[in-house]
């Protein structure tokens, strides 16, 4: 899928499932773990057939400060301009983009538990392929995409769920995480509240003496970035600590971290 664990002149079609309806949207792309600038181009948002790379409607091109591309510096998250895009809760969408050249270390979320689509190295910009046949290399991870912001004038805001694999959705498929069920219950009750899933598999509350990068930053370090700095946040659900205890951390440091 990747040469030397980096993207090289490849296109991505990431499938996401928003938890709230809206009339406008924007996306977030991240170079958090990168060691060099990354150029994102041909970025678009579209409806997609459920869990497939095939577009199901008009592709809306996204811009960044009015430009059709953006360069994200190492450690930086970039946010697209807001566009008119009517979307429904629990409706699969595709975020497509192309990365020319070599990306270096990639920022990714390892376990989306839903298929994601990537073109072959050196395949160039195939984002305009509506069928998705040019992006049939499958992955279970989201690459570079770090969020979708939805405008809903009836919404009081969003709730962030920050946690470990249980929140991330371990071994669940097709949008069956507990956060997806919470979003559905709120929507069914007429409560237009977004649910932002910030779970990371194996994540901990505290910093471990010998930490594993695959766990992501511990909650005590990422809480500001992943919870408080998200759009429209009005509340937070914290659901982790098991991995700390499993790694031999005593209760007191975990409680202090929480």
Tab-separated table of C-alpha atoms in Angstrom:
chain	number	residue	atom	x	y	z
A	1	UNK	CA	0.000	0.000	0.000
A	2	UNK	CA	2.782	2.445	0.901
A	3	UNK	CA	6.446	2.564	-0.023
A	4	UNK	CA	8.766	3.168	2.939
A	5	UNK	CA	5.716	3.839	5.145
A	6	UNK	CA	4.877	7.069	3.342
A	7	UNK	CA	2.531	8.260	0.630
A	8	UNK	CA	4.009	8.934	-2.804
A	9	UNK	CA	1.884	10.726	-5.398
A	10	UNK	CA	-1.254	8.983	-4.169
A	11	UNK	CA	-4.943	9.750	-3.793
A	12	UNK	CA	-7.075	9.036	-0.744
A	13	UNK	CA	-10.815	8.514	-0.349
A	14	UNK	CA	-11.666	8.503	3.341
A	15	UNK	CA	-15.185	7.434	4.340
A	16	UNK	CA	-16.793	9.205	7.300
A	17	UNK	CA	-20.218	9.083	8.910
A	18	UNK	CA	-21.354	12.390	10.452
A	19	UNK	CA	-23.401	12.302	13.645
A	20	UNK	CA	-25.414	15.438	12.906
A	21	UNK	CA	-27.217	16.916	9.897
A	22	UNK	CA	-26.338	20.312	8.526
A	23	UNK	CA	-26.282	22.745	5.649
A	24	UNK	CA	-22.591	23.627	5.560
A	25	UNK	CA	-19.385	21.780	6.306
A	26	UNK	CA	-15.610	21.981	6.423
A	27	UNK	CA	-12.881	19.414	7.034
A	28	UNK	CA	-9.656	19.213	9.003
A	29	UNK	CA	-6.425	17.672	7.707
A	30	UNK	CA	-3.488	16.953	9.989
A	31	UNK	CA	0.270	16.717	9.629
A	32	UNK	CA	0.684	16.198	13.378
A	33	UNK	CA	3.255	13.411	13.057
A	34	UNK	CA	4.996	14.722	9.942
A	35	UNK	CA	8.610	15.795	9.594
A	36	UNK	CA	8.127	17.929	6.478
A	37	UNK	CA	5.453	20.100	4.838
A	38	UNK	CA	2.689	18.169	3.041
A	39	UNK	CA	0.683	19.564	0.148
A	40	UNK	CA	-2.978	18.513	-0.021
A	41	UNK	CA	-4.718	19.207	-3.330
A	42	UNK	CA	-7.914	18.256	-5.180
A	43	UNK	CA	-9.700	18.075	-1.834
A	44	UNK	CA	-13.420	17.373	-2.112
A	45	UNK	CA	-16.473	16.252	-0.178
A	46	UNK	CA	-19.229	14.058	-1.612
A	47	UNK	CA	-21.876	11.532	-0.755
A	48	UNK	CA	-20.819	7.950	-1.286
A	49	UNK	CA	-22.561	4.612	-1.540
A	50	UNK	CA	-22.519	2.988	1.922
A	51	UNK	CA	-19.001	1.823	2.772
A	52	UNK	CA	-17.953	1.926	-0.908
A	53	UNK	CA	-15.613	4.305	-2.786
A	54	UNK	CA	-18.281	5.075	-5.413
A	55	UNK	CA	-19.568	8.637	-5.248
A	56	UNK	CA	-23.329	9.058	-5.009
A	57	UNK	CA	-23.877	12.645	-6.062
A	58	UNK	CA	-22.071	15.867	-6.780
A	59	UNK	CA	-18.481	16.298	-5.639
A	60	UNK	CA	-17.946	19.639	-3.891
A	61	UNK	CA	-14.421	21.009	-4.146
A	62	UNK	CA	-12.918	22.420	-0.958
A	63	UNK	CA	-10.584	25.376	-0.692
A	64	UNK	CA	-8.221	26.677	1.953
A	65	UNK	CA	-8.164	30.447	2.398
A	66	UNK	CA	-9.586	30.599	-1.119
A	67	UNK	CA	-6.902	28.393	-2.669
A	68	UNK	CA	-7.479	24.924	-4.202
A	69	UNK	CA	-4.623	23.452	-2.177
A	70	UNK	CA	-3.003	23.796	1.215
A	71	UNK	CA	0.437	23.085	2.643
A	72	UNK	CA	0.401	21.744	6.201
A	73	UNK	CA	3.598	22.274	8.152
A	74	UNK	CA	4.931	19.547	10.477
A	75	UNK	CA	2.720	19.357	13.561
A	76	UNK	CA	0.006	21.499	11.975
A	77	UNK	CA	-3.713	20.900	11.452
A	78	UNK	CA	-5.326	22.823	8.584
A	79	UNK	CA	-9.018	23.626	8.202
A	80	UNK	CA	-10.798	24.077	4.893
A	81	UNK	CA	-13.113	26.939	4.049
A	82	UNK	CA	-16.756	26.275	4.865
A	83	UNK	CA	-18.885	25.253	1.867
A	84	UNK	CA	-22.587	24.830	1.284
A	85	UNK	CA	-23.225	21.105	1.569
A	86	UNK	CA	-26.507	19.632	2.786
A	87	UNK	CA	-25.766	16.432	4.668
A	88	UNK	CA	-27.702	14.030	6.833
A	89	UNK	CA	-26.708	12.372	10.082
A	90	UNK	CA	-25.445	8.797	9.719
A	91	UNK	CA	-24.995	9.266	5.968
A	92	UNK	CA	-21.666	8.069	4.552
A	93	UNK	CA	-19.532	10.793	2.999
A	94	UNK	CA	-16.231	10.652	1.139
A	95	UNK	CA	-13.378	13.072	1.660
A	96	UNK	CA	-11.006	12.749	-1.292
A	97	UNK	CA	-7.585	14.357	-1.694
A	98	UNK	CA	-4.284	13.933	-3.496
A	99	UNK	CA	-0.773	14.143	-2.071
A	100	UNK	CA	1.909	14.809	-4.706
A	101	UNK	CA	5.499	13.850	-4.000
A	102	UNK	CA	6.503	12.019	-0.825
A	103	UNK	CA	4.680	12.652	2.434
A	104	UNK	CA	7.259	11.452	4.943
A	105	UNK	CA	5.829	10.063	8.217
A	106	UNK	CA	2.053	9.895	7.971
A	107	UNK	CA	-0.507	11.093	10.492
A	108	UNK	CA	-3.172	8.437	10.712
A	109	UNK	CA	-5.804	6.844	12.905
A	110	UNK	CA	-5.083	3.135	12.831
A	111	UNK	CA	-8.456	1.525	13.394
A	112	UNK	CA	-11.511	3.129	11.854
A	113	UNK	CA	-13.198	-0.321	11.687
A	114	UNK	CA	-14.636	0.608	8.323
A	115	UNK	CA	-13.071	0.357	4.847
A	116	UNK	CA	-11.008	3.266	3.552
A	117	UNK	CA	-9.673	3.580	0.003
A	118	UNK	CA	-6.240	4.536	-1.333
A	119	UNK	CA	-4.720	4.534	-4.814
A	120	UNK	CA	-1.437	2.849	-5.636
A	121	UNK	CA	1.893	4.652	-5.093
A	122	UNK	CA	2.734	6.824	-8.074
A	123	UNK	CA	-0.823	6.679	-9.444
A	124	UNK	CA	-1.199	10.452	-9.339
A	125	UNK	CA	-4.385	12.424	-8.878
A	126	UNK	CA	-7.358	10.090	-9.350
A	127	UNK	CA	-9.706	11.972	-7.032
A	128	UNK	CA	-12.019	12.777	-9.955
A	129	UNK	CA	-12.745	9.092	-10.533
A	130	UNK	CA	-16.350	8.901	-9.333
A	131	UNK	CA	-16.444	5.106	-9.520
A	132	UNK	CA	-13.618	4.724	-7.032
A	133	UNK	CA	-12.106	1.924	-9.116
A	134	UNK	CA	-8.751	3.738	-9.115
A	135	UNK	CA	-8.660	3.662	-5.309
A	136	UNK	CA	-9.290	0.040	-4.459
A	137	UNK	CA	-6.414	-0.542	-2.054
A	138	UNK	CA	-8.253	-1.098	1.230
A	139	UNK	CA	-7.273	0.068	4.690
A	140	UNK	CA	-9.002	0.188	8.065
A	141	UNK	CA	-7.239	3.428	8.989
A	142	UNK	CA	-8.038	7.074	8.331
A	143	UNK	CA	-5.053	8.932	6.895
A	144	UNK	CA	-4.472	12.659	7.451
A	145	UNK	CA	-8.203	13.395	7.935
A	146	UNK	CA	-8.739	14.620	11.500
A	147	UNK	CA	-12.277	15.966	11.546
A	148	UNK	CA	-15.484	17.172	9.931
A	149	UNK	CA	-17.176	20.325	11.204
A	150	UNK	CA	-20.900	20.653	10.424
A	151	UNK	CA	-23.000	23.822	10.580
A	152	UNK	CA	-26.473	23.257	12.045
A	153	UNK	CA	-28.271	26.394	13.268
A	154	UNK	CA	-30.484	24.289	15.572
A	155	UNK	CA	-27.566	22.628	17.308
A	156	UNK	CA	-26.450	23.771	20.760
A	157	UNK	CA	-23.012	22.311	20.062
A	158	UNK	CA	-21.147	19.048	20.385
A	159	UNK	CA	-20.067	16.462	22.937
A	160	UNK	CA	-16.551	15.011	22.749
A	161	UNK	CA	-16.056	11.356	23.696
A	162	UNK	CA	-12.393	10.868	24.574
A	163	UNK	CA	-11.195	7.398	25.443
A	164	UNK	CA	-9.475	4.172	24.431
A	165	UNK	CA	-10.424	1.223	22.212
A	166	UNK	CA	-13.927	0.918	23.665
A	167	UNK	CA	-14.711	4.435	22.476
A	168	UNK	CA	-12.623	3.993	19.320
A	169	UNK	CA	-14.910	1.096	18.412
A	170	UNK	CA	-12.725	-1.976	18.799
A	171	UNK	CA	-14.052	-4.880	16.710
A	172	UNK	CA	-17.195	-2.985	15.784
A	173	UNK	CA	-18.015	-2.500	12.119
A	174	UNK	CA	-20.191	-0.257	9.982
A	175	UNK	CA	-20.660	2.576	12.454
A	176	UNK	CA	-21.756	0.524	15.442
A	177	UNK	CA	-19.579	2.235	18.064
A	178	UNK	CA	-21.317	3.276	21.287
A	179	UNK	CA	-20.829	6.891	20.188
A	180	UNK	CA	-22.766	6.145	16.977
A	181	UNK	CA	-25.636	4.717	19.018
A	182	UNK	CA	-25.578	7.737	21.321
A	183	UNK	CA	-25.744	10.059	18.297
A	184	UNK	CA	-28.651	8.080	16.851
A	185	UNK	CA	-30.594	8.241	20.126
A	186	UNK	CA	-30.070	12.008	20.325
A	187	UNK	CA	-31.134	12.496	16.716
A	188	UNK	CA	-34.221	10.325	17.219
A	189	UNK	CA	-35.105	12.500	20.227
A	190	UNK	CA	-34.791	15.654	18.139
A	191	UNK	CA	-31.618	16.745	19.934
A	192	UNK	CA	-29.227	18.138	17.320
A	193	UNK	CA	-26.005	17.508	19.233
A	194	UNK	CA	-22.852	16.387	17.451
A	195	UNK	CA	-20.844	13.524	18.934
A	196	UNK	CA	-17.108	13.774	18.295
A	197	UNK	CA	-15.351	10.450	18.746
A	198	UNK	CA	-11.788	11.006	19.979
A	199	UNK	CA	-11.087	7.454	21.042
A	200	UNK	CA	-7.670	5.913	20.315
A	201	UNK	CA	-7.003	2.196	20.565
A	202	UNK	CA	-4.777	1.356	23.614
A	203	UNK	CA	-4.824	4.991	24.788
A	204	UNK	CA	-4.054	5.809	28.417
A	205	UNK	CA	-4.845	8.624	30.817
A	206	UNK	CA	-1.286	8.921	32.118
A	207	UNK	CA	2.149	8.938	30.529
A	208	UNK	CA	3.659	5.458	30.745
A	209	UNK	CA	7.367	5.066	31.595
A	210	UNK	CA	8.026	3.351	28.257
A	211	UNK	CA	5.191	4.444	26.037
A	212	UNK	CA	4.205	2.951	22.692
A	213	UNK	CA	3.615	5.559	19.937
A	214	UNK	CA	0.716	3.468	18.615
A	215	UNK	CA	-1.246	4.374	21.764
A	216	UNK	CA	-1.325	8.036	20.767
A	217	UNK	CA	-0.587	10.796	23.228
A	218	UNK	CA	-2.051	10.099	26.697
A	219	UNK	CA	-5.208	11.950	27.614
A	220	UNK	CA	-3.398	14.290	30.010
A	221	UNK	CA	-1.404	15.588	27.029
A	222	UNK	CA	-4.026	15.519	24.266
A	223	UNK	CA	-7.093	16.714	26.161
A	224	UNK	CA	-6.661	20.374	25.201
A	225	UNK	CA	-6.124	19.577	21.523
A	226	UNK	CA	-8.564	16.705	21.064
A	227	UNK	CA	-11.400	17.888	23.321
A	228	UNK	CA	-11.377	21.561	24.273
A	229	UNK	CA	-10.160	22.872	20.908
A	230	UNK	CA	-12.765	21.060	18.809
A	231	UNK	CA	-15.556	23.110	17.247
A	232	UNK	CA	-18.656	23.850	19.299
A	233	UNK	CA	-17.769	21.664	22.273
A	234	UNK	CA	-20.218	21.943	25.180
A	235	UNK	CA	-19.452	18.739	27.061
A	236	UNK	CA	-16.977	15.878	27.350
A	237	UNK	CA	-17.365	12.183	28.151
A	238	UNK	CA	-14.129	10.625	29.448
A	239	UNK	CA	-14.037	6.838	29.258
A	240	UNK	CA	-10.567	5.388	29.838
A	241	UNK	CA	-8.110	4.164	32.438
A	242	UNK	CA	-8.206	0.411	31.829
A	243	UNK	CA	-4.972	0.459	29.819
A	244	UNK	CA	-3.205	2.388	32.576
A	245	UNK	CA	-4.126	-0.250	35.136
A	246	UNK	CA	-3.222	-3.021	32.696
A	247	UNK	CA	0.232	-1.462	32.316
A	248	UNK	CA	0.757	-1.485	36.089
A	249	UNK	CA	-0.098	2.141	36.855
A	250	UNK	CA	-1.665	2.510	40.309
A	251	UNK	CA	-5.080	4.040	40.841
A	252	UNK	CA	-3.919	7.302	42.411
A	253	UNK	CA	-2.032	8.611	39.341
A	254	UNK	CA	-4.948	7.638	37.096
A	255	UNK	CA	-7.427	9.453	39.331
A	256	UNK	CA	-5.127	12.477	39.460
A	257	UNK	CA	-4.855	12.421	35.682
A	258	UNK	CA	-8.618	12.290	35.295
